[in-house]
Coordinates of C-alpha atoms in Angstrom, one line a residue:
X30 CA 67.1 162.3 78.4
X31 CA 69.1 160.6 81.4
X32 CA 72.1 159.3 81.0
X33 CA 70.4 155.7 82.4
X34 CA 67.8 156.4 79.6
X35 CA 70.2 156.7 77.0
X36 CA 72.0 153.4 78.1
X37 CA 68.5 151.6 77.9
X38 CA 67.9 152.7 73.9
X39 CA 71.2 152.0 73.2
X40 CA 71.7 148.4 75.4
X41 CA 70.3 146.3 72.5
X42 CA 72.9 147.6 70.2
X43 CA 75.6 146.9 72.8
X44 CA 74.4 143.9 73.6
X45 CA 74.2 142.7 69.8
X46 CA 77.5 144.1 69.0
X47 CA 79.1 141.8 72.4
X48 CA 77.6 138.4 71.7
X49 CA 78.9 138.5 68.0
X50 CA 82.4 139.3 69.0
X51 CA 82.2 136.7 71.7
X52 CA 79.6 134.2 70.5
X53 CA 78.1 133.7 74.5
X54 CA 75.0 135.2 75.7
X55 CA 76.3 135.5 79.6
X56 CA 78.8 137.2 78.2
X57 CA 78.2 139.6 76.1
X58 CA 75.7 140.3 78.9
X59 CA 78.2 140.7 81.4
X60 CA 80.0 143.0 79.0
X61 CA 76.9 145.4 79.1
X62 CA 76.4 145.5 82.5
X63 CA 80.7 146.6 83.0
X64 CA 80.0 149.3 80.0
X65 CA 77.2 150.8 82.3
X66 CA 79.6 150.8 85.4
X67 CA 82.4 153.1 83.3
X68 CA 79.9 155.2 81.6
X69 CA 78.0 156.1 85.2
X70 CA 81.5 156.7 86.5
X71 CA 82.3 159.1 84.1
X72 CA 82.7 162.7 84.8
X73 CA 82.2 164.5 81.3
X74 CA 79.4 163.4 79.1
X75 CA 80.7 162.0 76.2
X76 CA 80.1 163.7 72.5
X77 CA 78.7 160.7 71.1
X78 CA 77.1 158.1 73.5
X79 CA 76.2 155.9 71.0
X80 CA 80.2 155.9 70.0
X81 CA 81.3 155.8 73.5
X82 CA 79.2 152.9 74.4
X83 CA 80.1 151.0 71.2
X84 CA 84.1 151.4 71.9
X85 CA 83.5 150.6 75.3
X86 CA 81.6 147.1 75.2
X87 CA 83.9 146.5 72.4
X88 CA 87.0 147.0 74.4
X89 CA 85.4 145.0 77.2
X90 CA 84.6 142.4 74.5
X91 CA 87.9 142.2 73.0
X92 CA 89.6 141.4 76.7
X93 CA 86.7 138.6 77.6
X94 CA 87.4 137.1 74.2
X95 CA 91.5 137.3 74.3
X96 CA 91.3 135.3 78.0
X97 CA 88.5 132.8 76.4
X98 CA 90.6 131.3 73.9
X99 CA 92.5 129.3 75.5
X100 CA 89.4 127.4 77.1
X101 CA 88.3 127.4 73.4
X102 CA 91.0 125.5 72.3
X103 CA 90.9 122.9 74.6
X104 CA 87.0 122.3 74.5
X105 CA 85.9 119.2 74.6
X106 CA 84.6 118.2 71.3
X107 CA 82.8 120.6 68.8
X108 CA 82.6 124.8 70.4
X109 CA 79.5 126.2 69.3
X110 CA 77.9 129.5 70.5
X111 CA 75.4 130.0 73.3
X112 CA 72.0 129.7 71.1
X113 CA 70.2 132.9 70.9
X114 CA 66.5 132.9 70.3
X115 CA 65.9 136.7 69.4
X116 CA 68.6 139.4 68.3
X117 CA 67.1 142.2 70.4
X118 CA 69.0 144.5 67.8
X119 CA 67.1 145.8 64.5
X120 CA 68.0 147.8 61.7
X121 CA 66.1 148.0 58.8
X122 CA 68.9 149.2 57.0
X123 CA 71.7 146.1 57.6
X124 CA 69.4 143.5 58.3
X125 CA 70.7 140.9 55.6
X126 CA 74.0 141.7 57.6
X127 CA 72.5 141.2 61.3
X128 CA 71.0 138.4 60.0
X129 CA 73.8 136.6 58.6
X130 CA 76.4 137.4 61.3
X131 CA 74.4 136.0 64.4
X132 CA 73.9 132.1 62.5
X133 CA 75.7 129.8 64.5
X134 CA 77.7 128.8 61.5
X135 CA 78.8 132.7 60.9
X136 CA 79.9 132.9 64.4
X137 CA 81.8 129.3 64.5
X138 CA 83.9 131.1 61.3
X139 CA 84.0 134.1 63.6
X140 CA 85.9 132.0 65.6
X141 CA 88.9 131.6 63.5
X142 CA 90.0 135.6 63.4
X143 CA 92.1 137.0 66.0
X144 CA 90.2 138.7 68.6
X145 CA 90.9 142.1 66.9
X146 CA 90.0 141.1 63.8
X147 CA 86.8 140.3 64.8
X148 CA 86.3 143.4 66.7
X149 CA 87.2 145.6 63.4
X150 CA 84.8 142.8 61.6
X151 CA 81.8 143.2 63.3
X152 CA 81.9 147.0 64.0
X153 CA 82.6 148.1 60.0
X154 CA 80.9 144.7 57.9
X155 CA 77.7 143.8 60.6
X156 CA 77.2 147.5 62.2
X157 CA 78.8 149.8 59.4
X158 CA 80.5 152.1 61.9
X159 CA 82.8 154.2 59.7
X160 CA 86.7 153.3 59.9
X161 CA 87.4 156.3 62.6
X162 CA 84.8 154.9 64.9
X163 CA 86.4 151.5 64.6
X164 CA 90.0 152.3 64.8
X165 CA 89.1 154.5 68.2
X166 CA 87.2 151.7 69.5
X167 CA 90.1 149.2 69.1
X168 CA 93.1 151.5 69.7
X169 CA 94.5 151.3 66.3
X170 CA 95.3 153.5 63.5
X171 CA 92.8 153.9 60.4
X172 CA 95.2 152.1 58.2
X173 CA 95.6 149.4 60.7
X174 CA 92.1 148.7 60.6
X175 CA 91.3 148.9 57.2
X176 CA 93.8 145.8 57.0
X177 CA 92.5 143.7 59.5
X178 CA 89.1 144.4 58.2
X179 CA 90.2 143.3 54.6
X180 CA 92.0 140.2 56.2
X181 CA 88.8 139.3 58.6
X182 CA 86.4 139.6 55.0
X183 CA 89.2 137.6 53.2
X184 CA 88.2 134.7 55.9
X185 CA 84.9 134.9 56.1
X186 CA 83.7 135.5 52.5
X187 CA 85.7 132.3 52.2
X188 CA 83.8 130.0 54.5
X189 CA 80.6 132.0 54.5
X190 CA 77.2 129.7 55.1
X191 CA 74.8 130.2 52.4
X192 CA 71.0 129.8 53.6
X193 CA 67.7 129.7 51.8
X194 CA 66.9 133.1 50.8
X195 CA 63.2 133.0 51.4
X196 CA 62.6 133.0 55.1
X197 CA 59.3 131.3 55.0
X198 CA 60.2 128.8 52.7
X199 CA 63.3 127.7 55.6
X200 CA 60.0 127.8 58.4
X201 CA 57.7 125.3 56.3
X202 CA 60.6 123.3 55.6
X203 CA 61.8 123.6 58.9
X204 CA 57.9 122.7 60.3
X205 CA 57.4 119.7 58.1
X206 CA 60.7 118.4 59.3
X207 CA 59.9 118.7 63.2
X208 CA 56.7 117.1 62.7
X209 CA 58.0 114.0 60.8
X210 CA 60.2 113.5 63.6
X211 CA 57.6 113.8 66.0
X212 CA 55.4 111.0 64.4
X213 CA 58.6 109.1 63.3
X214 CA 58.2 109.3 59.7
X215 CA 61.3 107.8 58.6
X216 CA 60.8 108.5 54.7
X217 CA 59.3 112.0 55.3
X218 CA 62.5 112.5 57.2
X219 CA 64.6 111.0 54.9
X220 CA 63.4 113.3 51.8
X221 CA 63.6 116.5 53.7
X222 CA 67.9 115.9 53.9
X223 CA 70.4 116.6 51.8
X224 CA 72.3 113.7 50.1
X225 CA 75.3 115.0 52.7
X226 CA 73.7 116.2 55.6
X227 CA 76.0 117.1 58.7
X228 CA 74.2 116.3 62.4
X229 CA 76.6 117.9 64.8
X230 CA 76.4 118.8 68.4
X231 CA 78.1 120.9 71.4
X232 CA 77.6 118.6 74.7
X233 CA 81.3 120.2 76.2
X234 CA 81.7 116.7 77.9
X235 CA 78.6 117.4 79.7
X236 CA 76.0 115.9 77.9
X237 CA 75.6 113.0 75.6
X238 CA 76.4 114.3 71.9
X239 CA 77.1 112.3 68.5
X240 CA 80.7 112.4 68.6
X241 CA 82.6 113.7 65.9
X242 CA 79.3 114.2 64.2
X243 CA 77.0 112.0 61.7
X244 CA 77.4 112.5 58.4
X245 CA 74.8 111.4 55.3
X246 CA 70.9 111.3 55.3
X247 CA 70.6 107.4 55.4
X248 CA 72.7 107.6 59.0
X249 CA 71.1 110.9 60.0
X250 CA 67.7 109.4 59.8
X251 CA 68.7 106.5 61.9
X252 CA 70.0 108.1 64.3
X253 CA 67.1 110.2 64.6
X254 CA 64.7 107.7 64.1
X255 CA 66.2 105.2 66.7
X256 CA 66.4 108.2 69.3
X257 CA 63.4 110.3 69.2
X258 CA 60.6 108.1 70.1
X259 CA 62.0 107.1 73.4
X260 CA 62.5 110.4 74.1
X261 CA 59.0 111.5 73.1
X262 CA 57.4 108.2 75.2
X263 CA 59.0 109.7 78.0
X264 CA 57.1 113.1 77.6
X265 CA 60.1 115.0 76.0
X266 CA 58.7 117.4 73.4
X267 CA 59.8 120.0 70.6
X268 CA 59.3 123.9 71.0
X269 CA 59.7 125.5 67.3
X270 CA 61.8 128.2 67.7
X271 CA 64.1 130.0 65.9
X272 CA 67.5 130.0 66.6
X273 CA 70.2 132.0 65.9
X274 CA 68.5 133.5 63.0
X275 CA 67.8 130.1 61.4
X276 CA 64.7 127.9 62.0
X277 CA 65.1 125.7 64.8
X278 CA 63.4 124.3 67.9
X279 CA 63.6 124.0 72.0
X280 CA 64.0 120.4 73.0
X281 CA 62.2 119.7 76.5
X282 CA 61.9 117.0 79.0
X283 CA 58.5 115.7 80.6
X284 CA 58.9 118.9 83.2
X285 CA 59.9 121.2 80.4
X286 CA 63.0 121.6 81.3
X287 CA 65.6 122.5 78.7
X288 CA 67.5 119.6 77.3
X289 CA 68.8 121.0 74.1
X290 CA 68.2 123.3 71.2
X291 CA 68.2 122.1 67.6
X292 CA 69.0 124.7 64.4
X293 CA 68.6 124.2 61.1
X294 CA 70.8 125.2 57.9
X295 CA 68.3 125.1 54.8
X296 CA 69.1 125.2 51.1
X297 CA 67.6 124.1 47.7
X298 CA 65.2 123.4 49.6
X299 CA 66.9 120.4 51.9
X300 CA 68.4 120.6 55.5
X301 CA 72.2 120.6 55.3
X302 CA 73.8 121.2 58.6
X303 CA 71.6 120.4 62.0
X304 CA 73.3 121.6 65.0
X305 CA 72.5 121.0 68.5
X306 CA 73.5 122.2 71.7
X307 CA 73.0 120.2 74.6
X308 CA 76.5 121.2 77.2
X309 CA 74.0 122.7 79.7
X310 CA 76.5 125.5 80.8
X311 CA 75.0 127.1 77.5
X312 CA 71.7 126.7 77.9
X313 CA 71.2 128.2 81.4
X314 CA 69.8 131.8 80.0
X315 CA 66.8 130.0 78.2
X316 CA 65.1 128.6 81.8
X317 CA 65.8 125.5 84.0
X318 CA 68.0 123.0 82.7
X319 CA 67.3 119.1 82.4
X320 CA 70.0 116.5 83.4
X321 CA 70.6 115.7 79.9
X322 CA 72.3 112.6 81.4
X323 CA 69.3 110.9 83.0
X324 CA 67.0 112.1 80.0
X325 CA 69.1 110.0 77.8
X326 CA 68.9 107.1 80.2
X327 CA 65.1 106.9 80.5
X328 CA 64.5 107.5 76.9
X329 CA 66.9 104.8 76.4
X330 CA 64.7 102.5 78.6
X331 CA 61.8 103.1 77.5
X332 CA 62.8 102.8 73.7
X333 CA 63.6 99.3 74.8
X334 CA 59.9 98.6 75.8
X335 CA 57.4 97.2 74.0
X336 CA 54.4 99.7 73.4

């Protein structure tokens, strides 16, 4: 096998192991394409591609994140992750963990660990590389890295997001839920919320967002209800799709044009959380991009109409 041919059957895994340490699908892309550039440029053929790659991406990772966090920290409004639609990354054998640590609420907790503690987090608890592998991929002693693998699990095991266990009760849930807000069924939305549903959104200062967030199905619902049939009189339609893992949908304008993506948090059988992301600097891997600006404008206007 090439070495180029190696790199292909190995790129998902790179690529999966970048976006969860950095959360951004440009990215952890660009991170893959630099881990090709060192591994054609070297001489001697590693031992272990699959280990050199991983230490590699995970190096490059760890420096992208490390100069990100400042920006991070003086986002405007809520940071979310760039939504992914499809983890090109499967293993049978840690899918429960894949699955968990690419949810947009798993990767906003990801959020609070030091750079290196997420590194030594996602290689041993999402990838189960074995504590050698890790500690040479993050230039750290064995020991070091069992701690900040115990610290990072610490964090996260206390924050974790619990989901709906059966997938294709979260999709029917998730389906009834998209078409009550397409037809504006206020009490069919209404009984698909939890008592304390959270509606929050990433718009950077780029896009209209709900502010801090809205908080409670009775507000939820109006919100939704007061929005949504502008938007939809003005052509704007919903693409079911999952996202991040987690049911979800595309929003799109008249042109189909990306104006936001919607997920959704289900359990017992209620949406808790729905996120959206709407800052369009996140949404630019999923196709053209709609002025979310002048979508909000016209919907706006022609809620106003009569019919």
């Amino acid at each position: 096998m090439s070495r180029a041919e190696e790199f292909e059957e190995l790129r998902p895994l790179l690529f999966a192991i970048a976006y969860r340490i950095l959360g951004s699908v440009s990215e952890a892309e660009d991170a893959v394409q630099e881990t090709w550039l060192r591994y054609y440029a070297v001489v001697t053929p590693p031992t272990s591609t699959k280990a050199y790659l991983s230490a590699v991406v995970t190096r490059i990772a760890i420096d992208v994140l490390r100069s990100a966090r400042h920006r991070r920290e003086h986002y405007v409004g809520r940071w979310f992750p760039e939504p992914l639609l499809t983890d090109p990354y499967e293993d049978p054998a840690r899918s429960a963990e894949l699955a968990d640590s690419v949810s947009m609420a798993a990767l906003v907790l990801l959020e609070r660990l030091s750079p290196l503690e997420r590194a030594v987090f996602v290689l041993r608890e999402v990838f189960g590389f074995g504590f050698p592998e890790v500690a040479a991929a993050v230039g750290r002693s064995e020991a070091a890295c069992r701690k900040l693998a115990e610290r990072a699990r610490r964090h996260m095991d206390a924050g974790r997001p619990r989901f709906e266990a059966d997938r294709q009760a979260r999709e029917e849930l998730a389906a009834r839920f998209f078409e009550a807000l397409r037809v504006g069924d206020v009490d069919g939305l209404r009984e698909l919320l939890a008592a304390d549903v959270e509606m929050v959104g990433d718009g950077g200062g780029k896009a209209p967002m709900w502010g801090s967030g809205i908080f409670g199905a009775d507000k939820v619902v109006r919100v939704l209800a007061g929005t949504f049939p502008g938007f939809l009189r003005i052509g704007g339609w919903l693409e079911p799709h999952q996202v991040n893992g987690q049911p979800g949908a595309i929003v799109r304008d008249g042109d189909g044009k990306v104006v936001a993506t919607l997920s959704l948090d289900v359990l017992d059988g209620r949406i808790q959380t729905i996120r959206g992301v709407v800052n369009p600097d996140k949404l630019g891997h999923l196709g053209p991009v709609a002025d979310a600006w002048a979508v909000n404008r016209e919907a706006n206007r022609a809620r106003r109409r009569p019919e």
